[in-house]
mmCIF file of C-alpha atoms and ligand atoms in Angstrom:
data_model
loop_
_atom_site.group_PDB
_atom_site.id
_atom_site.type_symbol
_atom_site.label_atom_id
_atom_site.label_comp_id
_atom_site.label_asym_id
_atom_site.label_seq_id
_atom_site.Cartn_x
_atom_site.Cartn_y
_atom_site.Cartn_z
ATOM 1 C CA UNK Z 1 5.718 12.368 -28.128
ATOM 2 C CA UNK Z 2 2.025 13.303 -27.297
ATOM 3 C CA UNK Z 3 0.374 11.994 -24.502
ATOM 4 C CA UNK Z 4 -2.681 11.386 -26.765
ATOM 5 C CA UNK Z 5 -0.709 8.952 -28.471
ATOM 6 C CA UNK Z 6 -0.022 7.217 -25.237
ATOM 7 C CA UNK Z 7 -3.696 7.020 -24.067
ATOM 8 C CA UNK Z 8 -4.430 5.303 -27.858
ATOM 9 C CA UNK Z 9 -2.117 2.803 -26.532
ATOM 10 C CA UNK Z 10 -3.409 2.056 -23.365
ATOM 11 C CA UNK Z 11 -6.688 2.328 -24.765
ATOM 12 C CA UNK Z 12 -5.666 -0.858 -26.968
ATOM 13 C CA UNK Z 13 -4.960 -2.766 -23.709
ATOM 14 C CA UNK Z 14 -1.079 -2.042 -24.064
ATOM 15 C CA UNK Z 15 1.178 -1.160 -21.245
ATOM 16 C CA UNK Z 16 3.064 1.622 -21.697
ATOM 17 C CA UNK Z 17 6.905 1.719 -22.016
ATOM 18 C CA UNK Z 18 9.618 3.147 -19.640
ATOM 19 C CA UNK Z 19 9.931 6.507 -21.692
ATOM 20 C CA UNK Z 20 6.263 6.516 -22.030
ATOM 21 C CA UNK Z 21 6.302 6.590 -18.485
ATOM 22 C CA UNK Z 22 8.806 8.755 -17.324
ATOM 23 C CA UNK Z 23 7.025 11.388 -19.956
ATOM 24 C CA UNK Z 24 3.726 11.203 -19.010
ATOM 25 C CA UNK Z 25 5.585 11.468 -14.952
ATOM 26 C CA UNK Z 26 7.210 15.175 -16.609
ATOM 27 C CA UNK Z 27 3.801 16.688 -17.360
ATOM 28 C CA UNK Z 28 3.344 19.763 -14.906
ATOM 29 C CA UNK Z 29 0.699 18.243 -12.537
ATOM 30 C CA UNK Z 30 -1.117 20.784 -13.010
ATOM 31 C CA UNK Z 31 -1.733 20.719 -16.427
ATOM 32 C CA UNK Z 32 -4.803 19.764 -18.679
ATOM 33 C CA UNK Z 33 -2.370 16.552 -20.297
ATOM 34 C CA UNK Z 34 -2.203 15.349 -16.648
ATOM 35 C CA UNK Z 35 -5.706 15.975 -15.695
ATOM 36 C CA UNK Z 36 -6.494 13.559 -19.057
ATOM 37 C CA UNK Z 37 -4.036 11.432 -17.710
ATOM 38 C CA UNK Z 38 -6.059 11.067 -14.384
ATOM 39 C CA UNK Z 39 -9.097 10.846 -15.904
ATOM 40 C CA UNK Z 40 -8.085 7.847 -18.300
ATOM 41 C CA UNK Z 41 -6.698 6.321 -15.408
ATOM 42 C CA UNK Z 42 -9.871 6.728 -13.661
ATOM 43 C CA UNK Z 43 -11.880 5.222 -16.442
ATOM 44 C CA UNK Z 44 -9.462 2.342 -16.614
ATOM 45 C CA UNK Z 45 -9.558 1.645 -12.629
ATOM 46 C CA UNK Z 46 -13.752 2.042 -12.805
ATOM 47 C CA UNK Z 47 -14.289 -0.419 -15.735
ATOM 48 C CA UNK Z 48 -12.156 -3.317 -14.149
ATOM 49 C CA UNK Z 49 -13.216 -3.313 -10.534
ATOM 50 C CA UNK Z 50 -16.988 -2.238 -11.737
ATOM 51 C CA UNK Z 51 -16.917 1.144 -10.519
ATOM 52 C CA UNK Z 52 -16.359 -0.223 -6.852
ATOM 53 C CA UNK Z 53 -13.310 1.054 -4.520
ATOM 54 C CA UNK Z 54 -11.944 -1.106 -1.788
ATOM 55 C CA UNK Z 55 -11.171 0.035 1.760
ATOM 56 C CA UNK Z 56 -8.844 -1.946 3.634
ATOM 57 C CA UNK Z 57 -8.179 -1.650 7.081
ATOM 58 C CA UNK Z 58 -4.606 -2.430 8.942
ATOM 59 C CA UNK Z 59 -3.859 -2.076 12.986
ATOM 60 C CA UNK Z 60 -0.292 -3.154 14.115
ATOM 61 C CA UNK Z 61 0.518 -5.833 16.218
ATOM 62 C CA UNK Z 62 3.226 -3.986 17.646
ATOM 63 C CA UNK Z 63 4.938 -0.945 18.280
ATOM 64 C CA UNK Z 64 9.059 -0.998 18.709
ATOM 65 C CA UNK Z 65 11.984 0.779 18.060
ATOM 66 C CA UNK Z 66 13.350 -1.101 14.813
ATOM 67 C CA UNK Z 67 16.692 -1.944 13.873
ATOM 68 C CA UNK Z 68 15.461 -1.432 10.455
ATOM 69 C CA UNK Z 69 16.238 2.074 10.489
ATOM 70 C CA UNK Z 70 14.026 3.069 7.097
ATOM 71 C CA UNK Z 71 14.083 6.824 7.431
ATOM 72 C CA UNK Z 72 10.677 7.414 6.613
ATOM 73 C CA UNK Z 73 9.470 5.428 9.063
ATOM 74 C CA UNK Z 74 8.409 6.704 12.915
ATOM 75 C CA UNK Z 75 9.266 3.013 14.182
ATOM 76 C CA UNK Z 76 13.021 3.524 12.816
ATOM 77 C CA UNK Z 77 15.720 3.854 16.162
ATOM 78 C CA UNK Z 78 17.097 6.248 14.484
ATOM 79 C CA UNK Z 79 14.458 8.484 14.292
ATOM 80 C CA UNK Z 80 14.360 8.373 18.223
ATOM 81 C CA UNK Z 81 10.424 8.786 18.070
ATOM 82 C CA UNK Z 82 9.471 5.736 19.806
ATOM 83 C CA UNK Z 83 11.378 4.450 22.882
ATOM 84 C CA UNK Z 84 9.295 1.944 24.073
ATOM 85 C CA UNK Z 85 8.186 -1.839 22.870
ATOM 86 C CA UNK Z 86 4.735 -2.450 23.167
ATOM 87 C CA UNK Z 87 2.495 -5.199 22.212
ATOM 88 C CA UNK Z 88 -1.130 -5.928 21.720
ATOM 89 C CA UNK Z 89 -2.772 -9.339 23.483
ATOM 90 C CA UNK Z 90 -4.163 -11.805 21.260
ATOM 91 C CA UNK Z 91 -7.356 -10.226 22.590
ATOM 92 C CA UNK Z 92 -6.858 -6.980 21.490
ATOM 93 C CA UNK Z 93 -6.047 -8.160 18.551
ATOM 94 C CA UNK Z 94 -9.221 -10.069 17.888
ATOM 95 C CA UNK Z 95 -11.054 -6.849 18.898
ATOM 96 C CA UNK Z 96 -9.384 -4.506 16.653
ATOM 97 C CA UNK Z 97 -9.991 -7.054 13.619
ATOM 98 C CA UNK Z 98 -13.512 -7.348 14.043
ATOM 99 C CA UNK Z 99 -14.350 -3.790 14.559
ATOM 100 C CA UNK Z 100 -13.042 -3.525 10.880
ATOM 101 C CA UNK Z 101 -14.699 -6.330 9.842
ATOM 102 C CA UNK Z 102 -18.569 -4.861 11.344
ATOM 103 C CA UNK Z 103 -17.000 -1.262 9.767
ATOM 104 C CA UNK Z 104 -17.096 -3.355 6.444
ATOM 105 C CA UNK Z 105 -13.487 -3.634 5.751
ATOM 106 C CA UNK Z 106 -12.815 -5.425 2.759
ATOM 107 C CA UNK Z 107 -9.481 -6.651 4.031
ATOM 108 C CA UNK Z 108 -8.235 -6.858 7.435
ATOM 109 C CA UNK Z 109 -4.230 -5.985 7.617
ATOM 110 C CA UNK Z 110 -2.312 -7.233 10.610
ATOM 111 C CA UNK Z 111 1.351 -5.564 10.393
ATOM 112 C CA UNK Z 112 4.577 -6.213 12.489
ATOM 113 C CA UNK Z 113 7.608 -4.231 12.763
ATOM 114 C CA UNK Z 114 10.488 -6.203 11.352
ATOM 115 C CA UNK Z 115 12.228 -7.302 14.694
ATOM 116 C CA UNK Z 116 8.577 -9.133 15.930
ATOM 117 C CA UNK Z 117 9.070 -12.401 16.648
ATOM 118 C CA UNK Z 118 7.381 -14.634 13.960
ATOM 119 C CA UNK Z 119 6.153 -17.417 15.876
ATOM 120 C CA UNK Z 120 4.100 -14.762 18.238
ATOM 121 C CA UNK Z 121 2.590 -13.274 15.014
ATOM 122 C CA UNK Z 122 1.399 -16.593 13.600
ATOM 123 C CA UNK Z 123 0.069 -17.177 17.000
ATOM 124 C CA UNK Z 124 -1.564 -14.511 17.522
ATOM 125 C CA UNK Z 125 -2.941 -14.803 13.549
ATOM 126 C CA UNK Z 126 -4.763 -17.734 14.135
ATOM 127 C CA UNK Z 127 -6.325 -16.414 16.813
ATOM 128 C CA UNK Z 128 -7.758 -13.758 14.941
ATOM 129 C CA UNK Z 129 -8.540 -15.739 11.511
ATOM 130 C CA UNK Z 130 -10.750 -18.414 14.299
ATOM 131 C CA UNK Z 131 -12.697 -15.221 15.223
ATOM 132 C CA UNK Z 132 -13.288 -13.406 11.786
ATOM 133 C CA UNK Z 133 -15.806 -14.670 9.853
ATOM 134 C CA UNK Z 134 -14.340 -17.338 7.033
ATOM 135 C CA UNK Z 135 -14.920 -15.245 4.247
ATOM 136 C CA UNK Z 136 -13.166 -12.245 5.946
ATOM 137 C CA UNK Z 137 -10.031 -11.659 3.500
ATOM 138 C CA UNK Z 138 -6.686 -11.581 6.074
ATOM 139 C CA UNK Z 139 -3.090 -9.528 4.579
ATOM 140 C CA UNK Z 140 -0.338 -9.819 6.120
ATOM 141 C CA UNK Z 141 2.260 -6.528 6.657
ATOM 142 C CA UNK Z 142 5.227 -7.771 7.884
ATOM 143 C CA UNK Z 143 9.445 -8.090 6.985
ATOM 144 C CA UNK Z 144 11.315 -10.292 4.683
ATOM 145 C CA UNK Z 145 10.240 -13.842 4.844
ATOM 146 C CA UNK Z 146 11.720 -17.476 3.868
ATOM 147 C CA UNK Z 147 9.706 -19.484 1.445
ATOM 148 C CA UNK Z 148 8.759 -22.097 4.542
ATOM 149 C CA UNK Z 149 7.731 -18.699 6.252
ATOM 150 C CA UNK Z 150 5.258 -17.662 3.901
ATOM 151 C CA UNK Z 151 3.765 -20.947 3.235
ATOM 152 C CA UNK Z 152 2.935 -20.615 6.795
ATOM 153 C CA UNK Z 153 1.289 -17.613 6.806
ATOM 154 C CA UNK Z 154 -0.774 -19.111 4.006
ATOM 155 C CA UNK Z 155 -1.553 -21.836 6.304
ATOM 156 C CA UNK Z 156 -2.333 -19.604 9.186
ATOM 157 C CA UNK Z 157 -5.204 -18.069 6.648
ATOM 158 C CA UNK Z 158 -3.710 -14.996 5.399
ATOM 159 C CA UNK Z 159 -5.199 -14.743 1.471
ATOM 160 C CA UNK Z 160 -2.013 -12.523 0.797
ATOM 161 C CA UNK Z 161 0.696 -9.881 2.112
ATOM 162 C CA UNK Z 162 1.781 -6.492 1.545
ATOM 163 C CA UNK Z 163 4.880 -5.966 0.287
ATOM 164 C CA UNK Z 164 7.221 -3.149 -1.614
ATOM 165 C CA UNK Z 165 10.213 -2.794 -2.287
ATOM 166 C CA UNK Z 166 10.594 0.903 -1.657
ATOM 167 C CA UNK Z 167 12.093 3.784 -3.636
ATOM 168 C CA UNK Z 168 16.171 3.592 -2.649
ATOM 169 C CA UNK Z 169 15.696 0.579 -0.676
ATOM 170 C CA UNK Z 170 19.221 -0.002 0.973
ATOM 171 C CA UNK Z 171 20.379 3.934 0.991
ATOM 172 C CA UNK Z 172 17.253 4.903 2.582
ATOM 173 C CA UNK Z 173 16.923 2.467 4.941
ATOM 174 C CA UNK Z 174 18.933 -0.690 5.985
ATOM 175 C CA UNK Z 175 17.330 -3.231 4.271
ATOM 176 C CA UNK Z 176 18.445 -5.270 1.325
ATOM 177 C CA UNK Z 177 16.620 -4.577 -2.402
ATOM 178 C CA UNK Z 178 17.016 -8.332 -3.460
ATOM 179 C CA UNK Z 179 15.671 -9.688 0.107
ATOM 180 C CA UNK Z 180 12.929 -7.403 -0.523
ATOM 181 C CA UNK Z 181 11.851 -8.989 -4.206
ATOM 182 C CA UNK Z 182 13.191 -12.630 -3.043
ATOM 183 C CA UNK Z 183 10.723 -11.999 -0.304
ATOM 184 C CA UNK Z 184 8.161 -11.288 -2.946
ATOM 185 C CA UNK Z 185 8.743 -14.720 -4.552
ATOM 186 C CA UNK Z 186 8.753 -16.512 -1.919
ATOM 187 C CA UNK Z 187 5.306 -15.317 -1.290
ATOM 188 C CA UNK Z 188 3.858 -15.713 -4.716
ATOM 189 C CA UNK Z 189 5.265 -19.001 -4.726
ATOM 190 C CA UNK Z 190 3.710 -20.187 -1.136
ATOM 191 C CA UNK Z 191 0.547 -19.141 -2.970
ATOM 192 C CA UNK Z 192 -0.632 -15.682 -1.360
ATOM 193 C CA UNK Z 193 -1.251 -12.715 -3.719
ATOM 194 C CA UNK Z 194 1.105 -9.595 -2.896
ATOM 195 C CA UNK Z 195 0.183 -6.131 -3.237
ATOM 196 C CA UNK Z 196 2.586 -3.257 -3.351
ATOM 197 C CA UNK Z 197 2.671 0.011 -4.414
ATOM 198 C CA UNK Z 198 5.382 2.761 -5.398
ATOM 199 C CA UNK Z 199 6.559 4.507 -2.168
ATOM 200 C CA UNK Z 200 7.399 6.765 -0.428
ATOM 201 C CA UNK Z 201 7.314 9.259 -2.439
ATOM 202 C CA UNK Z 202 9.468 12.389 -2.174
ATOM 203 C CA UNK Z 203 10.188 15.455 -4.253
ATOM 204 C CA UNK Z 204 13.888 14.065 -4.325
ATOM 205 C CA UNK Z 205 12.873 10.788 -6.579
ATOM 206 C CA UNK Z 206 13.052 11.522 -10.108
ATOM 207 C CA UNK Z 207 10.550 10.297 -12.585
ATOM 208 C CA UNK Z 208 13.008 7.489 -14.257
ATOM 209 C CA UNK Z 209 13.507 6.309 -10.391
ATOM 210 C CA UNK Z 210 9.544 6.446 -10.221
ATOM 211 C CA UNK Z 211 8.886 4.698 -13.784
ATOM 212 C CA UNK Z 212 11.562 2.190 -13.025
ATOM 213 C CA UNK Z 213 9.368 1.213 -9.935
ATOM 214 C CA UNK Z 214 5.916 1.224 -12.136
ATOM 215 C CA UNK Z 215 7.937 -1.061 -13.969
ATOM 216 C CA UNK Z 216 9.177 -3.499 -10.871
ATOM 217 C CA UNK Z 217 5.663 -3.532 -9.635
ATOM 218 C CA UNK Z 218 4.351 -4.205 -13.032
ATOM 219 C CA UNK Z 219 6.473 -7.373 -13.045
ATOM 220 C CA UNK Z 220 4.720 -9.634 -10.551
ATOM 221 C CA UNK Z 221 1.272 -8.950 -11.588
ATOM 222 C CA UNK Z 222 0.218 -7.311 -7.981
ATOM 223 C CA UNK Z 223 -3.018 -8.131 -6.119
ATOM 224 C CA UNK Z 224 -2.930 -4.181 -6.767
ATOM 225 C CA UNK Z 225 0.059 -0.988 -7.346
ATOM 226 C CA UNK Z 226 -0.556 2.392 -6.760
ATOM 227 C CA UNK Z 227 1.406 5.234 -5.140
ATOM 228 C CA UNK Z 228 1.502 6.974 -1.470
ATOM 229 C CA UNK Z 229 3.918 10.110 -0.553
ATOM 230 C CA UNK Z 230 6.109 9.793 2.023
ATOM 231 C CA UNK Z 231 4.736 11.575 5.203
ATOM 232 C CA UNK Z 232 7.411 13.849 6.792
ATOM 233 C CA UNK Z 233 8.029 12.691 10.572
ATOM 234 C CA UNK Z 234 8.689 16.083 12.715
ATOM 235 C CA UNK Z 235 12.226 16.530 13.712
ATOM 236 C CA UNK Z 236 13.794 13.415 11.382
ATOM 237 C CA UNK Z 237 16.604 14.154 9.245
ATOM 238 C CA UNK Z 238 13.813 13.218 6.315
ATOM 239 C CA UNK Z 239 11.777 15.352 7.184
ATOM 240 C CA UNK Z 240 14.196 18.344 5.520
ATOM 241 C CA UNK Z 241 13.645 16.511 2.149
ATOM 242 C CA UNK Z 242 9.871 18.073 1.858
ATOM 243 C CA UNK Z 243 7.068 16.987 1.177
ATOM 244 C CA UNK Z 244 5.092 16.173 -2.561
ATOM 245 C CA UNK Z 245 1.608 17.695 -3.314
ATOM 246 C CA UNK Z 246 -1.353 15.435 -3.515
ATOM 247 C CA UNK Z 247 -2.001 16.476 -7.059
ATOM 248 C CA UNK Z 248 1.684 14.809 -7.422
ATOM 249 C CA UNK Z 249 0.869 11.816 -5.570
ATOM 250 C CA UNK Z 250 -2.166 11.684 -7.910
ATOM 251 C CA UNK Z 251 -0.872 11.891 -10.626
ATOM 252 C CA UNK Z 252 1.905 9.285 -9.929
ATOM 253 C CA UNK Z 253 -1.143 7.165 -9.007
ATOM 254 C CA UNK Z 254 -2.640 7.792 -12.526
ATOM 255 C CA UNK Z 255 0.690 6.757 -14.312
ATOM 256 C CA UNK Z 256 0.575 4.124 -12.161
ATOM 257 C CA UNK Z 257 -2.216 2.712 -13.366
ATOM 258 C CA UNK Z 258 -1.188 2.995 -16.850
ATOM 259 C CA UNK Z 259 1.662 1.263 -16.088
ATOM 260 C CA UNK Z 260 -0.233 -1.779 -14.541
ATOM 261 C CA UNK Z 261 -1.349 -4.576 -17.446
ATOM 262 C CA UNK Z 262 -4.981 -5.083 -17.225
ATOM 263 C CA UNK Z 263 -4.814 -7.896 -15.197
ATOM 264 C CA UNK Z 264 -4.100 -6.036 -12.156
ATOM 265 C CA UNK Z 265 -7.540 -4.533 -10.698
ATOM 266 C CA UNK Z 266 -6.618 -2.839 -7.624
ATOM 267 C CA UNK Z 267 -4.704 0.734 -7.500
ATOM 268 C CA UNK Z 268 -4.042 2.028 -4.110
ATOM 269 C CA UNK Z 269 -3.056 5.455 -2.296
ATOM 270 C CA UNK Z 270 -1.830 6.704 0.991
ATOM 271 C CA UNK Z 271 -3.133 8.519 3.133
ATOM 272 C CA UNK Z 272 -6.919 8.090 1.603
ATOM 273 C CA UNK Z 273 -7.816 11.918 -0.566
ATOM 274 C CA UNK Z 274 -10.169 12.470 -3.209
ATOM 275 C CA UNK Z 275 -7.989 13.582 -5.292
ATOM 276 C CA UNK Z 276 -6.323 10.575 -5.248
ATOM 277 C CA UNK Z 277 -9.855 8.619 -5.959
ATOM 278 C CA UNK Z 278 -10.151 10.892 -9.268
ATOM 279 C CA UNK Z 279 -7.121 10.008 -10.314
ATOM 280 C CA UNK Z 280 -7.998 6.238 -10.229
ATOM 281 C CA UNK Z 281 -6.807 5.116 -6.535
ATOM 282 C CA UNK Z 282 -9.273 2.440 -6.373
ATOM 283 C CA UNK Z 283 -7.879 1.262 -2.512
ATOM 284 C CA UNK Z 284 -8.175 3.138 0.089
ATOM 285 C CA UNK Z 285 -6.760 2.009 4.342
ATOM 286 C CA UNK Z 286 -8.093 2.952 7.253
ATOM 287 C CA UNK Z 287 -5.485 2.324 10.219
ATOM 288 C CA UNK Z 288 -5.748 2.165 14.278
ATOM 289 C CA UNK Z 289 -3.294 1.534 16.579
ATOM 290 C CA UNK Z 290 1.018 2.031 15.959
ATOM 291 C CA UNK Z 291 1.375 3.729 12.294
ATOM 292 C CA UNK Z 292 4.710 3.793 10.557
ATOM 293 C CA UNK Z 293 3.758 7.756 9.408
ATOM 294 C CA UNK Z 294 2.848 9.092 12.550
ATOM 295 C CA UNK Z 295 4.390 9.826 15.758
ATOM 296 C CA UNK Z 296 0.825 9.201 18.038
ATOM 297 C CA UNK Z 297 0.700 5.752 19.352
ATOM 298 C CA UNK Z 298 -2.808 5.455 18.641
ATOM 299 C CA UNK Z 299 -2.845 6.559 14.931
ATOM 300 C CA UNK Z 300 -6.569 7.168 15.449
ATOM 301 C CA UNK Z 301 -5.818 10.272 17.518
ATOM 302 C CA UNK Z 302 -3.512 11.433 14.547
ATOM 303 C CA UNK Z 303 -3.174 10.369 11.614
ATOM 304 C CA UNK Z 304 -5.069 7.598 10.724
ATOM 305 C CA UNK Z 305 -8.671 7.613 9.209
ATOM 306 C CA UNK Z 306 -11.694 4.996 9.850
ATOM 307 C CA UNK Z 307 -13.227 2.660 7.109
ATOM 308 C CA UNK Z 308 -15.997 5.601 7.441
ATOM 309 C CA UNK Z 309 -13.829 8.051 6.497
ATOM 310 C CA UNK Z 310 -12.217 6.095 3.241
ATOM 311 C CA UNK Z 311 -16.181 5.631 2.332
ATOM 312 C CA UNK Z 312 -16.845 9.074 2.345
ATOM 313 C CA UNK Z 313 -13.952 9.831 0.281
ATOM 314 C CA UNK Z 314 -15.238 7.950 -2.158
ATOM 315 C CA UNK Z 315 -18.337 8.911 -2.219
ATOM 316 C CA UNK Z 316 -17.591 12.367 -2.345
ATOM 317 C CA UNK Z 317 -15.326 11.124 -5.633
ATOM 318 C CA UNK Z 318 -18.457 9.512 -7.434
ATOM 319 C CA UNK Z 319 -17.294 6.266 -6.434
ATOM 320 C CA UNK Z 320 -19.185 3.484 -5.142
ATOM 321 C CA UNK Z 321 -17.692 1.020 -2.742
ATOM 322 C CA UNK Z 322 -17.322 -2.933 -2.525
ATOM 323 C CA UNK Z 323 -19.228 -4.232 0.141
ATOM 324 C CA UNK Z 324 -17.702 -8.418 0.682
ATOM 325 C CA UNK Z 325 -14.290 -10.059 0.519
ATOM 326 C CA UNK Z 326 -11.616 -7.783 -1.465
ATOM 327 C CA UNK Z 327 -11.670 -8.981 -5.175
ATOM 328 C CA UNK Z 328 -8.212 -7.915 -5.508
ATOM 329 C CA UNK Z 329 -6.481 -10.596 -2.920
ATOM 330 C CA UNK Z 330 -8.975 -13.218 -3.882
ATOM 331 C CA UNK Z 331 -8.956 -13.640 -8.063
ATOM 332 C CA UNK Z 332 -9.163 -16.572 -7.657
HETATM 333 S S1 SF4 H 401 9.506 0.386 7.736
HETATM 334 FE FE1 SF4 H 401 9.455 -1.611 8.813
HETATM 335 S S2 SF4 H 401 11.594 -2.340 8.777
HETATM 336 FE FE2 SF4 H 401 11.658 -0.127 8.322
HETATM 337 S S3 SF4 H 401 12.019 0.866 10.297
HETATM 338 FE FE3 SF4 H 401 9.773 0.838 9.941
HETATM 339 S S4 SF4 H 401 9.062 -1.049 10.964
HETATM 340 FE FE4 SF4 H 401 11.308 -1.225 10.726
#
């Protein structure tokens, strides 16, 4: 196999297959196949959202110790980061959502940990979605929902959700794979677009475990895929697993993108690098507030970058950005 022969075929418009895939995955990432690789995928993620990237923005509503127990994730109990529940007001919500929105976010994200009461986050919802300005796109990051749940988060003006199964959902973390994806048709079917994205990556996740998840992602037709490494929280069991490059994570991201029928216009990364932008992450967040990767309450202070930040990024990757409502949750 060549991986010439596998660009031909994208280059026709066709998806690649599983070995395809997990070849093109195999490639040392630092070799002049996978820079090709990045570069096609580049050219690819540049022709269909007209050379414009996307920066979304996401603040959480909460902050909780969470009976999820993911082990990636700073909010999990077991990861005895976080011992107190916290919670923003409906006004500090409003305030955080249109700071991103005079930043020029092209999507606002309001996430929940799994244990926040849904009722309070539909409240709280409309009472950002009557301050934003109509146009402003609204996603939604929160846990496994019913069908009558997600058709009410359409209602409450959310254009779509965020939503992944993630790489050994139910050995890595408490929660069920098929709740995951049923959760994912429920909300394609209540009408909101999902985006997703193959995470979090660590060095322990083979490349048929990572193809495998192109695949899954592949399946749905996302608002946008992509890929984001999983961010090692000090002192967590997790943490001993390592850490992957981000010429891995960019690369991933390129084979992502191969794997993605055209159809699909957005390719993310996390956290925002421009190596990830050359590689054809065309979606970029900026967060504030509780993060799920970092152990600072205000992820501002830490981790998190600004909508500025994400912009400069991509400038500093000859990319232009999208200024309006994100094109990928709104295809309309
Ligand atoms: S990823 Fe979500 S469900 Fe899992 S522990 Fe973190 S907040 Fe809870």
């Amino acid at each position: 196999m060549h991986v010439e022969d596998i660009l031909n075929k994208t280059r026709s418009g066709d998806v690649p297959s599983k070995d395809d895939l997990v070849f093109l995955l195999s490639m040392p990432p630092d070799s002049v196949d996978t820079y090709m690789v990045m570069a096609e995928a580049a050219r690819i993620s540049k022709e269909l959202s007209g050379r414009k990237a996307e920066v979304h923005a996401q603040f959480a509503l909460n902050l909780a110790p969470c009976s999820g127990d993911c082990l990636f994730c700073s909010f999990a109990k077991v990861n005895d980061v976080f011992h107190e529940a916290t919670e923003l007001s409906a006004e500090e919500a409003v305030a955080y959502a249109r700071q991103f929105e005079d930043d020029g976010a092209n999507a606002v994200f309001m996430m929940s940990t799994a244990g926040y009461p849904f009722e309070r986050f539909i409240e709280v919802s409309e009472e950002v979605r009557k301050n934003l300005k109509p146009e402003t796109t609204m996603v939604a990051n929160v846990g496994d929902q019913s069908l009558l749940h997600a058709r009410r988060l359409k209602d409450a003006g959310f254009a779509g959700v965020y939503h992944a199964l993630r790489l050994r959902e139910g050995t890595d973390s408490t929660l069920s794979a098929e709740k995951r994806k049923r959760s994912i048709r429920n909300f394609l079917e209540a009408g909101l677009e999902v985006g997703t994205c193959v995470e979090p990556v660590g060095p322990e996740h083979t490349n048929e475990e990572l193809a495998e998840m192109i695949e899954f992602t592949a399946s749905f037709n996302p608002a946008f895929s992509g890929a984001a490494r999983r961010i090692p929280i000090p002192g967590t069991e997790m943490a001993k697993r390592g850490v992957i490059s981000e010429l891995r994570m960019a690369q991933i991201v390129a084979v992502t993108r191969l794997g993605m029928p055209r159809t699909v216009m957005g390719n993310c990364t996390h956290e925002p690098c421009t190596l990830g932008a050359i590689a054809g992450a065309n979606l970029f967040w900026a967060e504030v507030g509780a993060n799920p990767r970092d152990v600072e309450e205000k992820t501002e202070e830490g981790r998190g970058g600004t909508v500025g930040r994400c912009r400069t990024l991509y400038q500093e990757s000859d990319w232009d950005v999208w200024d309006g409502p994100s094109r990928y949750y709104n295809k309309g």
